XYZ file of C-alpha atoms in Angstrom:
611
model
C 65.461 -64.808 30.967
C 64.150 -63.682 34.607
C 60.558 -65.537 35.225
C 58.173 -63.521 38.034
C 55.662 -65.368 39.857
C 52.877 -64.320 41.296
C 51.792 -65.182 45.157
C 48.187 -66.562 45.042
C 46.260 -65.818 48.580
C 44.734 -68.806 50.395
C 41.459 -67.427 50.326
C 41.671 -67.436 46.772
C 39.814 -70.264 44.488
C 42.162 -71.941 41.974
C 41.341 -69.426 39.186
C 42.777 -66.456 41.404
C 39.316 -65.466 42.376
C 38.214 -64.690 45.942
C 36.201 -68.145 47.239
C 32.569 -67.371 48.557
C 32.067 -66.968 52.560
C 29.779 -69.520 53.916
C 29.916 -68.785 57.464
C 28.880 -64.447 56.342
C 32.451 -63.459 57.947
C 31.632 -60.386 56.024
C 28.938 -58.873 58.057
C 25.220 -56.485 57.472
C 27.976 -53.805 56.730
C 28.682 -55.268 53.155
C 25.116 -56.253 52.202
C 24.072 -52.675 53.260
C 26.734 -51.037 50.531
C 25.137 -53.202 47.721
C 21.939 -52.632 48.274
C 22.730 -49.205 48.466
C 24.420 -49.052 45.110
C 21.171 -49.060 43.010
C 19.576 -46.152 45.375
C 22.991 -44.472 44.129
C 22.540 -45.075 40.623
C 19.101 -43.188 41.317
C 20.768 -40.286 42.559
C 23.638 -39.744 40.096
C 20.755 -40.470 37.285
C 18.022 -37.649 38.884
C 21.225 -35.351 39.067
C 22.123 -36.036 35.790
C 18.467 -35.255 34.359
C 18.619 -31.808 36.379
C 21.934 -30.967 34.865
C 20.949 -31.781 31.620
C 17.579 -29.414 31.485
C 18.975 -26.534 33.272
C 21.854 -26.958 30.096
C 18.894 -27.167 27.810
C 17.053 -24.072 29.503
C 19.855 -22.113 29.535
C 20.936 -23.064 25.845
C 17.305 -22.025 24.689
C 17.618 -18.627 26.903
C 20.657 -18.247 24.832
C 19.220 -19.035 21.385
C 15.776 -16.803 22.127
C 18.096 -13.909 22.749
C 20.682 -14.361 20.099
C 18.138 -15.320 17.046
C 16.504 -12.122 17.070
C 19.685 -10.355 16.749
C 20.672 -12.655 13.661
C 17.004 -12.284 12.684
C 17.595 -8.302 12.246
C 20.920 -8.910 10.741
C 19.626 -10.767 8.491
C 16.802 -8.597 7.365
C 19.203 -5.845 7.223
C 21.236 -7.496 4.615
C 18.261 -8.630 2.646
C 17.082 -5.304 2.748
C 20.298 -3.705 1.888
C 20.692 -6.155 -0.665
C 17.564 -5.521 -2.545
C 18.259 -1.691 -2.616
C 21.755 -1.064 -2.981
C 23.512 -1.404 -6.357
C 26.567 -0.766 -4.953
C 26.497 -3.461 -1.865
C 25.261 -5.890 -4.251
C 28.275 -5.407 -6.940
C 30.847 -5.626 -3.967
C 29.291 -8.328 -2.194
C 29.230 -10.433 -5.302
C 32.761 -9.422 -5.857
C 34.360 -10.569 -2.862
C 32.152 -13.908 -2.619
C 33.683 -14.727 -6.311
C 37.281 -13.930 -5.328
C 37.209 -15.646 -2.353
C 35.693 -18.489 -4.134
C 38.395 -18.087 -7.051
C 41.119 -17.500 -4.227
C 40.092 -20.426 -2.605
C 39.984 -22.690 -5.647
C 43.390 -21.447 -6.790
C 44.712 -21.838 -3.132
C 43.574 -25.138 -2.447
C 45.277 -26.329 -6.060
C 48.624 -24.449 -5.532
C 48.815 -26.165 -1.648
C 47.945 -29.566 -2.812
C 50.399 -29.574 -6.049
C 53.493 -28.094 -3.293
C 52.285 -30.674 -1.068
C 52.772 -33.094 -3.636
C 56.048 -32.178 -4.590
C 57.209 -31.924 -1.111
C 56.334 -35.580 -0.533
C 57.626 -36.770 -3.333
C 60.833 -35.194 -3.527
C 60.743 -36.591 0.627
C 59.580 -40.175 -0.669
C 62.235 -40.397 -3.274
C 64.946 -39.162 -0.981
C 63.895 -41.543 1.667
C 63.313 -44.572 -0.525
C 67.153 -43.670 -2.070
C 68.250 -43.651 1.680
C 66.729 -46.839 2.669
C 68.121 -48.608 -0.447
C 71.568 -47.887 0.573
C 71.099 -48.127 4.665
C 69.497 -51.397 4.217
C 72.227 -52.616 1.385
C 74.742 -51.460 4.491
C 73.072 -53.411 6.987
C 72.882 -56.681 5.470
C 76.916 -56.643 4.290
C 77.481 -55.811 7.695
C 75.506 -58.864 8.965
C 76.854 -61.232 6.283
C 80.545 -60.771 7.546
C 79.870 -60.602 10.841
C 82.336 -63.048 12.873
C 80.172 -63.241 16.119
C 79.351 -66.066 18.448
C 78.342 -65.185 22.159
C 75.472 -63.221 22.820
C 76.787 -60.088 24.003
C 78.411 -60.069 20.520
C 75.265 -60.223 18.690
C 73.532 -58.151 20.498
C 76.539 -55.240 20.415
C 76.731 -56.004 16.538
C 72.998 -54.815 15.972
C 72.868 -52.595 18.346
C 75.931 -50.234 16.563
C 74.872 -51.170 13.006
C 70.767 -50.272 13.852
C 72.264 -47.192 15.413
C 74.422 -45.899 12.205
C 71.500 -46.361 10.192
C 69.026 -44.195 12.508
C 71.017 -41.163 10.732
C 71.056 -38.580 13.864
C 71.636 -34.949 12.664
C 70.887 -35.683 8.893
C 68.445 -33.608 6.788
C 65.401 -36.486 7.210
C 65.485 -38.013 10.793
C 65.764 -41.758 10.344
C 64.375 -44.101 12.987
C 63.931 -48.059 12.774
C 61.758 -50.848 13.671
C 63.474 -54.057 13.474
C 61.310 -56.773 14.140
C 61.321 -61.321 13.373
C 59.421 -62.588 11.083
C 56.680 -64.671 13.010
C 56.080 -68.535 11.515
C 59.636 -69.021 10.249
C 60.616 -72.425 9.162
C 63.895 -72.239 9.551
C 65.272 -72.631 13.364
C 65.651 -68.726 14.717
C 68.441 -67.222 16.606
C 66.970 -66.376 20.169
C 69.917 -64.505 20.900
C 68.857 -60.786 18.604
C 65.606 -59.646 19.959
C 63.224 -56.893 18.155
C 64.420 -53.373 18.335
C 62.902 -49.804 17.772
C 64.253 -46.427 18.087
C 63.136 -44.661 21.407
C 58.938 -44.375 21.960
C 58.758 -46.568 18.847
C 57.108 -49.876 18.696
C 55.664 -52.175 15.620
C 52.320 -50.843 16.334
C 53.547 -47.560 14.169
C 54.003 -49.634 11.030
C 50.614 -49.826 8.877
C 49.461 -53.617 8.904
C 49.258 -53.445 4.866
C 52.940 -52.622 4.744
C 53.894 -55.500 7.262
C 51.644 -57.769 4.965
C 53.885 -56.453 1.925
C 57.174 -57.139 3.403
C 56.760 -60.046 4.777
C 55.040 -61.864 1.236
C 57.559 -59.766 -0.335
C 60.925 -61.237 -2.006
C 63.682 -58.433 -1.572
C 60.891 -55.830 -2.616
C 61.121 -52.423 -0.782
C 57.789 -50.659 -0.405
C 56.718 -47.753 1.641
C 53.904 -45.986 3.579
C 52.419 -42.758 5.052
C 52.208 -43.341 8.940
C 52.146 -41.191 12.009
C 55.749 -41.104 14.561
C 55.032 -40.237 17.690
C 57.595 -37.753 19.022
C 57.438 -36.441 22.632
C 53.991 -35.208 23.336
C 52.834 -34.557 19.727
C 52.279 -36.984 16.285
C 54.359 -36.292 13.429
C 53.956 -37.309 9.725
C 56.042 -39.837 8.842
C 57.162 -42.435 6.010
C 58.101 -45.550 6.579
C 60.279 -48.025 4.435
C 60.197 -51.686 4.662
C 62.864 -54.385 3.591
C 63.808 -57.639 4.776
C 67.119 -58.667 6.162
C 68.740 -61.820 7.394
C 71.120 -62.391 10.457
C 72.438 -65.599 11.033
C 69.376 -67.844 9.134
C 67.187 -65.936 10.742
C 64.371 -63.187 8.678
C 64.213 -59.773 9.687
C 61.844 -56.897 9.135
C 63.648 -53.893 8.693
C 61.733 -50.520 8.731
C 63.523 -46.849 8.168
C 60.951 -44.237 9.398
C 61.347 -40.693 8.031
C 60.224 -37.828 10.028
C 58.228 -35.521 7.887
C 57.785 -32.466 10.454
C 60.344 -30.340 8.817
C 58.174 -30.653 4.746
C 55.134 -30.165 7.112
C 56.686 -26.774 8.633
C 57.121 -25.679 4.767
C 54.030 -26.435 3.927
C 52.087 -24.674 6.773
C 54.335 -21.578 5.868
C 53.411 -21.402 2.483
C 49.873 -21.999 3.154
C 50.367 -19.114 6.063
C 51.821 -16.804 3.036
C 48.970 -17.980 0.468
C 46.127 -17.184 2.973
C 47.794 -14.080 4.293
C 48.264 -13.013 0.760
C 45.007 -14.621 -0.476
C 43.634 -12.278 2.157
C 45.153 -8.829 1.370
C 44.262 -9.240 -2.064
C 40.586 -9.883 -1.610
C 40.368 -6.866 0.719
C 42.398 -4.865 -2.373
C 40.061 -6.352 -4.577
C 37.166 -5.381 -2.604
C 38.359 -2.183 -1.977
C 38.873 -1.745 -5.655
C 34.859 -2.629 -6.306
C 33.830 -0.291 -4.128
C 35.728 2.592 -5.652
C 34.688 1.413 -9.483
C 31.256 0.724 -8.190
C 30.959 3.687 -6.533
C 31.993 6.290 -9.559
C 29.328 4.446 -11.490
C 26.534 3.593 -9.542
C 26.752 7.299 -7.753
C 25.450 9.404 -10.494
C 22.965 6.960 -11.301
C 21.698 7.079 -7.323
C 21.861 10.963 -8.241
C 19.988 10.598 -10.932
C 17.384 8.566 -9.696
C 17.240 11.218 -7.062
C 16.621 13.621 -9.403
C 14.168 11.658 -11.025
C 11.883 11.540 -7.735
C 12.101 14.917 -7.280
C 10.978 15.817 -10.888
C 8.160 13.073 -10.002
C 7.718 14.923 -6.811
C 6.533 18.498 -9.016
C 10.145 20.134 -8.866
C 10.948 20.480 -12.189
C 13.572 22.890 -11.854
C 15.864 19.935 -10.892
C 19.113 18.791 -12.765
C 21.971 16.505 -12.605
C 25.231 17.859 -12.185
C 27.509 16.717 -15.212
C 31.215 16.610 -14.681
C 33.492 15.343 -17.576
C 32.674 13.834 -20.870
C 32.427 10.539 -20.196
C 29.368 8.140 -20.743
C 27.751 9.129 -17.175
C 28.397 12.966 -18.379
C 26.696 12.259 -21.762
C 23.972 10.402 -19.707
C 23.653 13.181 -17.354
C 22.955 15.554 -20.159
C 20.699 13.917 -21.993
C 18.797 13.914 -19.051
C 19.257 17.616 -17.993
C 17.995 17.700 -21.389
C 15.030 15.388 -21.288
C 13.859 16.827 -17.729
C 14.054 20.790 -19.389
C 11.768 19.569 -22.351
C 9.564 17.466 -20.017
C 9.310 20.975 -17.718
C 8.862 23.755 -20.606
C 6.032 20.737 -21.932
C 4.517 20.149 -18.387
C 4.526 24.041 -17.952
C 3.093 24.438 -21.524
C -0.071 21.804 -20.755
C -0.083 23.539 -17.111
C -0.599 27.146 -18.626
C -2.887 25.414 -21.161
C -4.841 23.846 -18.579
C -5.480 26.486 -16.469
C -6.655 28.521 -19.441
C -9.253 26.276 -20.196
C -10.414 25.835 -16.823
C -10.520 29.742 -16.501
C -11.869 29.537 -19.434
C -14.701 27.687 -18.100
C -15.187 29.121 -15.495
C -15.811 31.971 -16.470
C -17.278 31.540 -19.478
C -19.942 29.592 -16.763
C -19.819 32.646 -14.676
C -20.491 34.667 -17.044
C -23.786 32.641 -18.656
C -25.614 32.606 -15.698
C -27.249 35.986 -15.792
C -27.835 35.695 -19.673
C -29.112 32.171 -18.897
C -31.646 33.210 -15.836
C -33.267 35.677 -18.173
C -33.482 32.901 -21.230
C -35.211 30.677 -18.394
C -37.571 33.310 -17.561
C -38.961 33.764 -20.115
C -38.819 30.390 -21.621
C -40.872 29.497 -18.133
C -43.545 32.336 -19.202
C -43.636 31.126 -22.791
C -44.205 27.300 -21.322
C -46.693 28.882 -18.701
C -48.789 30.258 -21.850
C -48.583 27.205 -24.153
C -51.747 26.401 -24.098
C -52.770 30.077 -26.132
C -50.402 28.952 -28.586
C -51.488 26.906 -32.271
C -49.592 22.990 -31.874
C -46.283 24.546 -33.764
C -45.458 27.429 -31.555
C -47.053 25.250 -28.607
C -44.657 22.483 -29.276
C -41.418 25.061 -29.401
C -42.531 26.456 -26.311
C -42.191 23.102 -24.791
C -38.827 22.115 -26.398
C -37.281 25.402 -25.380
C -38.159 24.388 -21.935
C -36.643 21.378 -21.945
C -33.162 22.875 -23.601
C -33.038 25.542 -21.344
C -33.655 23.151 -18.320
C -30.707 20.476 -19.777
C -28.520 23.990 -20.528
C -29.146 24.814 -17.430
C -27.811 21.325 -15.625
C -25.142 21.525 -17.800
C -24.116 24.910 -16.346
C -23.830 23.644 -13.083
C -21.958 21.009 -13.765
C -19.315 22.984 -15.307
C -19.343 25.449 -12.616
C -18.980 22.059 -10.455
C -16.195 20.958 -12.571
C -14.595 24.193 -12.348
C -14.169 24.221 -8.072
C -12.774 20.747 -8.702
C -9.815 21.949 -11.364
C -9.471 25.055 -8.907
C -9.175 22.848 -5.995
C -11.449 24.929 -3.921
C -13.873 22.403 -3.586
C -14.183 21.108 0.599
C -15.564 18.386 2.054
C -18.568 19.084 4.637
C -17.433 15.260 6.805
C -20.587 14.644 9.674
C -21.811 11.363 10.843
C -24.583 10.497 9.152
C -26.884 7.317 8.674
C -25.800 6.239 4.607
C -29.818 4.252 4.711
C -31.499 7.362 5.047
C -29.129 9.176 2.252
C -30.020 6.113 0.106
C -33.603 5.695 0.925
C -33.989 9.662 -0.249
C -32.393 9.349 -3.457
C -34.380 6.010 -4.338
C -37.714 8.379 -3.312
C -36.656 11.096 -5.645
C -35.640 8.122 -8.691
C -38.974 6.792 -8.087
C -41.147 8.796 -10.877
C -37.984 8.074 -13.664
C -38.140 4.727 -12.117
C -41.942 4.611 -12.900
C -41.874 5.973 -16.280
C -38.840 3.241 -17.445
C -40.684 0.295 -16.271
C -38.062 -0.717 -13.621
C -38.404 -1.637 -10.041
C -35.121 -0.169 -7.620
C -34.628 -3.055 -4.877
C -33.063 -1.839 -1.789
C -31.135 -4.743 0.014
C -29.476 -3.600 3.338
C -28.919 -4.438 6.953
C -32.001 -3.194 9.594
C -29.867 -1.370 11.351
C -28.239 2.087 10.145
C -24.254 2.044 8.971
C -22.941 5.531 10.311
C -19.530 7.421 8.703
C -18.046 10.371 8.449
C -19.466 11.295 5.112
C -20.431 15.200 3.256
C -24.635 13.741 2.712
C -25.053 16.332 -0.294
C -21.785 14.611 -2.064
C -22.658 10.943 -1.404
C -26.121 12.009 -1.968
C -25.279 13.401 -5.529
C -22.948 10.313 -6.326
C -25.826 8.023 -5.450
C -28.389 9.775 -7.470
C -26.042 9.577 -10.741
C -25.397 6.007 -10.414
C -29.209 4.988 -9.246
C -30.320 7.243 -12.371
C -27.912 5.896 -14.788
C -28.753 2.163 -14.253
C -32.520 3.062 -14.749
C -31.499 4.424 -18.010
C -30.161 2.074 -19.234
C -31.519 -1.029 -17.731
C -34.417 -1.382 -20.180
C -36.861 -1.822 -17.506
C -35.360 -4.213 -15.798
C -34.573 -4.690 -11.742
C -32.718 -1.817 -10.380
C -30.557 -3.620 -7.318
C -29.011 -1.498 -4.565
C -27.146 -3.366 -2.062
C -25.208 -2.372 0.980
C -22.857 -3.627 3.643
C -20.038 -2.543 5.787
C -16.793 -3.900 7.734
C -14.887 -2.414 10.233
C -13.436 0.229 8.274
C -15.843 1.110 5.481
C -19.245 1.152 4.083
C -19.679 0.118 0.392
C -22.740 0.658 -1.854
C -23.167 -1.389 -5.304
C -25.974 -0.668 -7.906
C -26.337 -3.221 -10.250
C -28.932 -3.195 -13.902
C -29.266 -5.423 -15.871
C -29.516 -3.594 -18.859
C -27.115 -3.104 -22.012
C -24.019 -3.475 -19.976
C -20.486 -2.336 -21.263
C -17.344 -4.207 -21.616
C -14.239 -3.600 -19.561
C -13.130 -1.161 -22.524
C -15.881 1.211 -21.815
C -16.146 0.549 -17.490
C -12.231 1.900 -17.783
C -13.189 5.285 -19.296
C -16.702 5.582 -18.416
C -15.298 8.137 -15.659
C -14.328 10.673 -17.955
C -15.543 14.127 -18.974
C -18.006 13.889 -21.780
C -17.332 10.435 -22.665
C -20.634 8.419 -23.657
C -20.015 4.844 -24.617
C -22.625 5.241 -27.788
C -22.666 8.594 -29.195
C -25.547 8.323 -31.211
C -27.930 6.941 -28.375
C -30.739 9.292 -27.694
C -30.243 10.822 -24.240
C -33.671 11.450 -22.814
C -33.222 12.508 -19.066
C -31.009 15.417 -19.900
C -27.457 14.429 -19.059
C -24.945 16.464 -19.575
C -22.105 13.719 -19.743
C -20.005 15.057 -16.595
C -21.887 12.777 -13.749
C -19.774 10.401 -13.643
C -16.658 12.505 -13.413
C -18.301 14.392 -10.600
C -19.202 11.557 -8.628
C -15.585 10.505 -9.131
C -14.184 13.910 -8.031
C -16.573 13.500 -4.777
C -15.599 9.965 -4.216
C -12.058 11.264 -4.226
C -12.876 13.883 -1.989
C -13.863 11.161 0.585
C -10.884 9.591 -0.035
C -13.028 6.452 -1.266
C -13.441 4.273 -4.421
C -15.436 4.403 -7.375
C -15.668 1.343 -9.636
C -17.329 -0.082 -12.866
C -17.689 -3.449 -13.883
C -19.746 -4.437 -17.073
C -20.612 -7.064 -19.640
C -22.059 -6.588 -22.694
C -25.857 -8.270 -22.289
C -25.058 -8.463 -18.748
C -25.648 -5.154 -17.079
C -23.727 -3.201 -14.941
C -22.356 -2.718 -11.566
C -20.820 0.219 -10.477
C -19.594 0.034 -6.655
C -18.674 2.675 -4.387
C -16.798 2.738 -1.077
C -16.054 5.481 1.789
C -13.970 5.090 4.801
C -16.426 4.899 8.001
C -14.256 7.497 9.250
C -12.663 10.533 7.594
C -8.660 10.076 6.696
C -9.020 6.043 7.181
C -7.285 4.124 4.804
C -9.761 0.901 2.615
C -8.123 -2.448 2.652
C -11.231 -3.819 1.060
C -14.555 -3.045 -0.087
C -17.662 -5.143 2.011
C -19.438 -5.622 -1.349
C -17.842 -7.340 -4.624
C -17.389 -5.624 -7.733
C -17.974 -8.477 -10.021
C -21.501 -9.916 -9.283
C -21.530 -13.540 -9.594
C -24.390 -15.191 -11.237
C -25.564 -11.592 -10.963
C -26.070 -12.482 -7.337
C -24.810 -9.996 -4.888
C -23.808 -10.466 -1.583
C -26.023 -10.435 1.422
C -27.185 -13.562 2.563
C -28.154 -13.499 6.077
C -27.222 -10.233 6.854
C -29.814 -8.374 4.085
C -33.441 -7.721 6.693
C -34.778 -5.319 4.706
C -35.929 -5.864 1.377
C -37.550 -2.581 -0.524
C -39.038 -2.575 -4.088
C -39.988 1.190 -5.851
C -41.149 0.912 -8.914
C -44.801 1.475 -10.836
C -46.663 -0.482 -8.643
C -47.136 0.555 -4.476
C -44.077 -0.371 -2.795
C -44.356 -3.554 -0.943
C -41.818 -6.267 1.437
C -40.635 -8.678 -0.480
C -39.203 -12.022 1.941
């Protein structure tokens, strides 16, 4: 063996290391470099901080101009999701084969995978056997003595065994057992095939060979082969030359199975691949016969919706979607010749009324005339023909209100009725119909309570309209109030003006507030009606409410009252999120609070402020 020693410098301490200099042979010029060093460290460490935000800045730049992008594409999907039949059906399609392509994939590679190693492993474990079997005969006969002998022996025999140009590549590690009791030949050292070294073989192998008897066991490791890694197994045995225990490991190159395998994965992907897209492509063709006349038909089914009845389906085959399509040709023909049936119908009855209205005025003027003279002249009459006189009055009067409601009723159904939109104060419209409910007020016993801000809420607003409305609903609630508080209350937001009158009378329940809006309807029949109504108020007011484009509610509890609530945008063609008054009173307190100044009671006694 060739020893190399290593020339120690006299300036060196006896551990190699440099011995200090007492006398400062070394000068300012080294003290200034290490004090310097942490002024350095500063540096490189501000540096590094500025590097490191302008990464962050430009990484958020990045984010704050690629997240909206995925933000939209996102919401696209979604939306196209949520409307599409067709996307949906595809979509889901291609998500489950690729799932199911994936699943089958991932089986099919690991079970060829399998079978690759195994039939590898069982090869190289068969090889080994008999390499190993080879070696050791050819040790046990060997007739050796010098060195160069030995090592020549093992040298050829390691070589045969490394197998160059068979199917598996075959390398070897052939390495002494450490801690042997027995006196070891010096003359073999350990051997590897080239850029191989022990450090390939897994410890937990070494650890079975070496407590091992004449076991052979095997491993997965890694070879490393030029400039790449390569999968590899490797085969242990133990083998003795001249007294001496040797590890003997045959490493099998793998690369070749692993080429295989890649290429059939290649294959299953490429094909996994082509079929999805066929699959896919296949959806979207299925999908698309069905779900196309049912897009057409829904089509069809808004414009029916839309008033064009004269639209149909076009039905091609005789299929179910043809038998669906004319059923409901079918359905839509009946629904038109019935919706033109109700519409001829309809407009019969409202020329009906109209002019059957039109055509009782003049007969009705000259009824009223003379009913006026006979009331004029009751007095001259005896108590019978005095009280007739009276009641014909009173007829012709209700007859008369009833006349003009229908003529009312009639501009409505003809749609010639317009809307006269001015800015006006809604205080003043409400203080004049509460002046002209006063006397009714009066005569029921009931007191109308005004409770609105001081100053005036302008809109856009036709005054006769809201000024009927108004009058209906105030009137109404003193009927049927039973002499109880009438209460008025108003408010307003930014986009609308709401006014609620509230009784507390009979009330109705939710039955009755749902149809108290239609024409005729009285929620007791038999109830005595004694300020003339003619039962088409309400569906006026509605009808003028509508006209405003506002609401019209009713809300009612039997024992409870009434509240009926109506709301107008402050300007004309505004749309109402919300109303500025409730609907529901609570406690049969409306709202107010600190915005209600003015405080007005009508009723049989002088009006007066109330706090």
């Amino acid at each position: 063996m060739v020893s190399a020693t290593k020339q120690v410098p006299e300036s060196s301490g006896p551990d190699g290391a440099h011995a200090p200099d007492p006398a400062g042979t070394k000068g300012p010029e080294h003290t200034d470099a290490l004090a310097a060093l942490p002024f350095r460290a500063r540096i490189w460490r501000r540096r590094g901080i500025i590097v490191g935000l302008r990464v962050a800045r430009l990484v958020r730049l990045g984010l704050q101009r690629f997240l909206p992008a995925l933000r939209y594409v996102g919401r696209s999907l979604q939306r196209r999701w949520r409307r599409s039949l067709q996307f949906r059906t595809v979509l889901t399609t291609l998500l489950l084969a690729v799932t199911s392509f994936g699943a089958v994939g991932a089986y099919l590679s690991n079970q060829i995978a399998n079978n690759l190693f195994q039939e590898r492993l069982t090869q190289a474990e068969s090889e080994t056997r008999y390499n190993v079997k080879q070696v050791q005969e050819t040790f046990d006969g060997a007739q050796v003595t010098d060195q160069s002998s030995v090592i020549t022996l093992v040298y050829d025999t390691l070589n045969a065994v490394e197998g160059r140009g068979s199917v598996i590549q075959r390398r070897y590690v052939f390495e002494a057992m450490p801690e042997q009791t027995k006196p070891r030949n010096r003359w073999v050292e350990s051997r590897a095939s080239d850029q191989l070294t022990v450090s390939v073989i897994p410890p937990d192998l070494r650890k079975a060979v070496q407590e091992s008897g004449k076991d052979q066991y095997w491993a997965s490791t890694v070879i490393p082969v030029g400039t790449e890694d390569r999968p590899g197994i490797a085969v242990g045995n133990k083998v003795t030359f001249n007294g001496t225990v040797y590890e003997l490991y045959l490493i099998y190159d793998l690369n070749t199975a692993q080429q295989t395998l890649d290429e059939i994965q290649g294959v299953l992907l490429a094909g996994g691949a082509v079929l999805v897209l066929m699959i896919g492509a296949i959806a979207w063709y299925v999908t698309r016969n069905v779900v196309s006349p049912v897009s057409h038909a829904a089509l069809v089914s808004e414009k029916l919706a839309a008033g064009q009845l004269q639209e149909r389906m076009v039905v091609k085959g005789e299929d179910e979607v043809a038998r669906l399509g004319a059923s409901f040709n079918h359905m839509a023909a009946s629904l038109q010749e019935q919706i033109t049936q109700l519409a001829t119908l309809s407009q019969m009855q409202q020329r009906f009324v109209s002019d059957v209205s039109h055509e009782l005025r003049t007969p009705l003027t000259t009824v009223r005339m003379a009913a006026e003279v006979l009331y004029d002249a009751r007095h001259d009459f005896d108590p019978i023909n005095k009280r007739s006189a009276e009641l014909l009055y009173n007829q012709v009067e209700r007859f008369q209100s009833l006349l003009a409601d229908l003529l009312e009723i009639s501009r409505f159904d003809a749609g010639v009725a317009m809307l006269d939109a001015e800015p006006e104060d809604i205080l003043q419209v409400i203080a004049h119909v509460i002046e002209g409910a006063a006397p009714v007020a009066a005569e029921y016993g009931s007191e109308i309570i005004l409770r609105a801000p001081a100053s005036g809420i302008v809109a856009e607003m036709d005054a006769r309209r809201i000024d009927r409305i108004l009058r209906n609903l105030i009137l109404n609630a003193v009927e049927h109030g039973e002499g109880r508080p009438v209460t008025v209350t108003v408010a307003a937001n930014q986009s609308a003006v709401g006014v609620a009158v509230r009784d507390q009378g009979i009330g109705m329940t939710p039955a009755e507030a749902a149809r108290v809006f239609d024409r005729f309807w009285r929620a007791d029949p038999a109830r005595a009606r004694t300020t003339g109504g003619s039962g088409l108020g309400l569906s006026i007011a509605m009808e003028d409410t509508k006209l405003h484009n506002g609401w019209l509610q009713a809300w009612g509890n039997k024992g409870s009252g009434s509240n009926f609530r109506l709301t107008i945008p402050l300007r004309q063609g505004a749309e109402i999120d919300r109303s500025p008054v409730q609907l529901e009173p609570g406690d049969i307190v409306l709202p107010g609070g600190q915005d209600e100044k003015n405080i007005v009671v009508l009723g049989p006694a002088l009006p007066k402020e109330l706090p």
